[in-house]
Coordinates of C-alpha atoms and ligand atoms in Angstrom, one line a residue:
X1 CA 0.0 0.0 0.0
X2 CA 2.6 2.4 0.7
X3 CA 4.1 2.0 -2.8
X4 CA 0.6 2.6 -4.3
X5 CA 0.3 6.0 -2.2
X6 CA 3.5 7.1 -3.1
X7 CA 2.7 6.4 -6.7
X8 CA 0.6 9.5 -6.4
X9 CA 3.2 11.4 -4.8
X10 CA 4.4 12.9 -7.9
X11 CA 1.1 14.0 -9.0
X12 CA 0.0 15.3 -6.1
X13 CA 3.0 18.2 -6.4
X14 CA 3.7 18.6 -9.6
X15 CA 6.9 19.5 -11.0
X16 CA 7.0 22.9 -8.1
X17 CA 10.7 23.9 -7.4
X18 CA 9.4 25.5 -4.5
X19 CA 10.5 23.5 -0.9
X20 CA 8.1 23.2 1.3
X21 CA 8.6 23.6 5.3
X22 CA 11.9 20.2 6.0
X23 CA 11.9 19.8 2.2
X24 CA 14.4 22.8 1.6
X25 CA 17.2 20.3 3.0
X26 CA 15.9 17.5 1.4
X27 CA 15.7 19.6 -1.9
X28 CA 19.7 20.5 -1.1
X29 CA 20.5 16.9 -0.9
X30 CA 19.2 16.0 -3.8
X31 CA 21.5 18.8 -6.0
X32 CA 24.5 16.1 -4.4
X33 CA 22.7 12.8 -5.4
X34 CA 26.1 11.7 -6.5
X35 CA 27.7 11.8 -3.1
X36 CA 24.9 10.0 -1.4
X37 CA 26.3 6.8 -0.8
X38 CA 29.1 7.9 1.5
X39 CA 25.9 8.8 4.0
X40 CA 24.4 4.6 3.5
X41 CA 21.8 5.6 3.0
X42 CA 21.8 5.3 -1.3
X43 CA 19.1 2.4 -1.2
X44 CA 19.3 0.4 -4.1
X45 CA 20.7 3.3 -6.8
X46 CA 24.2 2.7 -7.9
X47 CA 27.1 4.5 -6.1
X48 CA 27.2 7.7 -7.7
X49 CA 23.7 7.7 -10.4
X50 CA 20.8 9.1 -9.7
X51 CA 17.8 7.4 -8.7
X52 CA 16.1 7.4 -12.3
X53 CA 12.4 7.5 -11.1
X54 CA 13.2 10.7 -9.2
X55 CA 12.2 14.1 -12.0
X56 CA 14.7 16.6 -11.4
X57 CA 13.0 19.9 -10.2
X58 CA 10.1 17.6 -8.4
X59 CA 11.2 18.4 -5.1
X60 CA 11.2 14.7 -4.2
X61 CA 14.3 13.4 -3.0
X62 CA 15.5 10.3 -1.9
X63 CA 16.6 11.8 1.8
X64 CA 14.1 12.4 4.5
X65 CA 14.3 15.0 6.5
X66 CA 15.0 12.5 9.8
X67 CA 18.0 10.9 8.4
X68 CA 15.5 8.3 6.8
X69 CA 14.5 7.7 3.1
X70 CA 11.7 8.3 0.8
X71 CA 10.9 5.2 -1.6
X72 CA 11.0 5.3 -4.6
X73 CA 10.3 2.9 -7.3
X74 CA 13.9 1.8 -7.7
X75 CA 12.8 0.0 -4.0
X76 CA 9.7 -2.3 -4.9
X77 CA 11.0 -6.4 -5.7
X78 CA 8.0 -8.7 -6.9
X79 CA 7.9 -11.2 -4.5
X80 CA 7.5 -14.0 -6.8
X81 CA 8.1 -13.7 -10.5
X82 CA 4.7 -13.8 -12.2
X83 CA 6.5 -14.5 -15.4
X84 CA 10.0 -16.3 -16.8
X85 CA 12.1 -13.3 -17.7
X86 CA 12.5 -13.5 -21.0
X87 CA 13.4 -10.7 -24.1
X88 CA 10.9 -8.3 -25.2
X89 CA 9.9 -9.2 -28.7
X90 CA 9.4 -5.7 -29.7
X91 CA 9.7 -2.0 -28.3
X92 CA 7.0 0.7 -28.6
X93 CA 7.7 4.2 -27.7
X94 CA 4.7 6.2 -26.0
X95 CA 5.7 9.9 -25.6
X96 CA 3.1 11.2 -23.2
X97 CA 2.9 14.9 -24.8
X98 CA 0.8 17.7 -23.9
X99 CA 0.4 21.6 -23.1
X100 CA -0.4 22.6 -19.1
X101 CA -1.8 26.1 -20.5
X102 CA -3.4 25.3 -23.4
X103 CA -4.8 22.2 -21.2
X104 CA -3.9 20.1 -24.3
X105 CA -3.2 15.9 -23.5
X106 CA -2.3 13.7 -25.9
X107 CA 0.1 10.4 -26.4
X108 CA 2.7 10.9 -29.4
X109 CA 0.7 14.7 -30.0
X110 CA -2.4 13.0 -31.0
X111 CA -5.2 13.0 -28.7
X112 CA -7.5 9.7 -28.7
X113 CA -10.0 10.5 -31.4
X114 CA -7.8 11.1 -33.8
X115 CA -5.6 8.1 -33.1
X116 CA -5.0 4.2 -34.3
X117 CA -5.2 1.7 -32.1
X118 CA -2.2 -0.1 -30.4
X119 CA -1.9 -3.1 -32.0
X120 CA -0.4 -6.0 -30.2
X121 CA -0.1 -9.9 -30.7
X122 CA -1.4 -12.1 -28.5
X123 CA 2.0 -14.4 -27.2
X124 CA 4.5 -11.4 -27.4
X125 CA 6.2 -9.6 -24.9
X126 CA 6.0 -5.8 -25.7
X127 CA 8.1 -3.6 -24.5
X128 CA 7.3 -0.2 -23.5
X129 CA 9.5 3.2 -23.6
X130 CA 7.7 6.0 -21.4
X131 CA 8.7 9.2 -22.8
X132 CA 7.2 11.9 -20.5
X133 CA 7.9 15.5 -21.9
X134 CA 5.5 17.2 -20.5
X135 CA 6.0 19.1 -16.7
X136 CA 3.1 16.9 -14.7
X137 CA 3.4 12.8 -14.2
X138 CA 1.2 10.9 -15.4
X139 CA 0.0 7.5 -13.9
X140 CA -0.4 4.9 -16.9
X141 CA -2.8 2.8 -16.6
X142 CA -3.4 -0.2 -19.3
X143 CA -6.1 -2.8 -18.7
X144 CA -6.4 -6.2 -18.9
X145 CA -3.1 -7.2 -18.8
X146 CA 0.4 -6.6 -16.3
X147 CA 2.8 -3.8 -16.6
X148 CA 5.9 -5.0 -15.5
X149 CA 8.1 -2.3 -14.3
X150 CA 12.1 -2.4 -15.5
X151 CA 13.6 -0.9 -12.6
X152 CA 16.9 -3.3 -12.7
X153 CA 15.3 -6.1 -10.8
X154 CA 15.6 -8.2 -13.6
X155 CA 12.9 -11.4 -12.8
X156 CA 11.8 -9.6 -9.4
X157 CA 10.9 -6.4 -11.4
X158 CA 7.5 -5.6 -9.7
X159 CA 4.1 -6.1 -11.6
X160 CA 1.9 -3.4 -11.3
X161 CA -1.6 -1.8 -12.9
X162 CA -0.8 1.5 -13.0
X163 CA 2.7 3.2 -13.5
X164 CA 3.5 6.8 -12.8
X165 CA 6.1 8.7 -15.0
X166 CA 7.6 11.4 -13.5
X167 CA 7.6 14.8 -15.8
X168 CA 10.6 14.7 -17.7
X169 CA 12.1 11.1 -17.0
X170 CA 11.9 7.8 -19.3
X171 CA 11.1 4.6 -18.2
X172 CA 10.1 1.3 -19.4
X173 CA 7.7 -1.3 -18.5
X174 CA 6.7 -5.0 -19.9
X175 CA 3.8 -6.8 -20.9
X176 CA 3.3 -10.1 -21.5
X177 CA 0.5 -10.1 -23.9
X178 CA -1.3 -12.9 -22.9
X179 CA -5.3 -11.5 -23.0
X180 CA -6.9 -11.4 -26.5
X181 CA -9.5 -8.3 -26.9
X182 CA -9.7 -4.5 -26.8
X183 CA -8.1 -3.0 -24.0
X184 CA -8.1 0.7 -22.4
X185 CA -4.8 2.2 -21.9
X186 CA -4.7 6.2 -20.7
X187 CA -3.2 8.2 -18.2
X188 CA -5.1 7.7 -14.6
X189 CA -5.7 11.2 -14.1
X190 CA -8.8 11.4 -15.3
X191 CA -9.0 15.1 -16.9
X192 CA -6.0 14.3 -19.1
X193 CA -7.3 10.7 -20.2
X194 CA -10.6 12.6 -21.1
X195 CA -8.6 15.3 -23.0
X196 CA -7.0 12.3 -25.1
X197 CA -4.5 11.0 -23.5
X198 CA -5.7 7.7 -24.2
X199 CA -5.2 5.0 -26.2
X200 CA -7.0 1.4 -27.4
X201 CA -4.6 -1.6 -27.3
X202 CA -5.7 -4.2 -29.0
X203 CA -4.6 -7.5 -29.0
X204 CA -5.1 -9.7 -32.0
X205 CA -4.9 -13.3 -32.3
X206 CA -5.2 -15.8 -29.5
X207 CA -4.2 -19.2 -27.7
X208 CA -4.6 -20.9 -30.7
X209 CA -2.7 -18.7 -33.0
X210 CA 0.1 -17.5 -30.6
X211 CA 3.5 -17.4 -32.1
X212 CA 5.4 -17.4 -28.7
X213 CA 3.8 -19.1 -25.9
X214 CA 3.3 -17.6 -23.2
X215 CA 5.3 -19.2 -19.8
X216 CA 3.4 -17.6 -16.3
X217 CA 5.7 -19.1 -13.3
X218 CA 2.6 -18.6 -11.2
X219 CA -1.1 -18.6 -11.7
X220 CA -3.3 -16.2 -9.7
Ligands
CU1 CU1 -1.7 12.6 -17.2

């Protein structure tokens, strides 16, 4: 649960430089990320990167301001692989595009109504490059089938429904595309999903057609 609230972290202050009351500090820290593991307290980031799921500007930073640690997603592990690991097919880029004062939202610059579905097949494993360049994050949301998170835990990356993307930040998830059918995909906050950013997936073929099989390690 706590990794589902802080999901909603990023959206709830969106992209303001502006520290609130114990966030200055915590703001300061985070301009010397790269010296953050002499402290221990670097979590699971590499000596010396940056915690990727972390937007610059955000004012979220990986230091709290008690010496303790905000999590991030470079902290969840599955704990059990849902699926065998295995490489992605294909990749698909979705840049999540938009304009905060013209209240425009769109995936790719084309808003749902004017836009081709996603077309997937059913036995691939599709992977996923979020692009976000606009300043808010947006919680991606696609139904009917797992998004599986690519933070570096390799087969203990976690499985989730919904995936936030910071403003400004890449990141990449997998699907096994194992449910046949059309399927909504769109940004979670619902004004910007009913301003078009939004997409139908759609997965053609089936069991019986499937040119990969698809290998779950554990059923639900
Ligand atoms: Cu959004």
């Amino acid at each position: 649960m706590a990794g589902m609230d802080h999901a909603k972290m990023p959206g709830m202050a969106p992209a303001s430089p502006a520290p609130q009351a114990g966030g200055a500090m915590a703001g300061m820290d985070h301009s010397t990320m790269p010296g953050m593991s002499q402290d221990g307290m670097a979590g699971m980031a590499p000596a010396g990167a940056a915690d990727p799921f972390y937007a610059p500007g955000s004012g979220l930073a990986p230091h709290a301001a008690d010496g303790g640690k905000f999590l991030s997603y470079a902290d969840l592990r599955a704990l059990h692989p849902r699926y065998a690991l295995r490489p992605p097919t294909r990749e698909i880029e979705i840049r999540l595009t938009g304009n905060m004062e013209r209240y425009i939202w769109s995936i790719d610059g084309v808003k749902y109504e004017d836009a081709e579905p996603i077309v997937l097949h059913y036995g691939e494993r599709v992977r996923f490059k979020f692009v976000n360049e606009t300043m808010m994050t947006h919680p991606m949301h696609l139904h009917g089938m797992w998004s599986i998170l690519d933070n570096g835990s390799g087969q203990w990356n976690p499985v989730k429904h919904t995936v936030s993307v910071p403003p400004g930040t890449t990141l990449y998830t997998e699907t096994e595309v194992d449910a046949p059918g059309r399927w909504a995909f769109h940004c979670h906050l619902l004004y910007h999903m009913g301003a078009g950013m939004f997409r139908e997936v759609r997965v053609v073929g089936g069991p019986q057609s499937a040119a990969l099989p698809v290998t779950p390690v554990q059923g639900e």
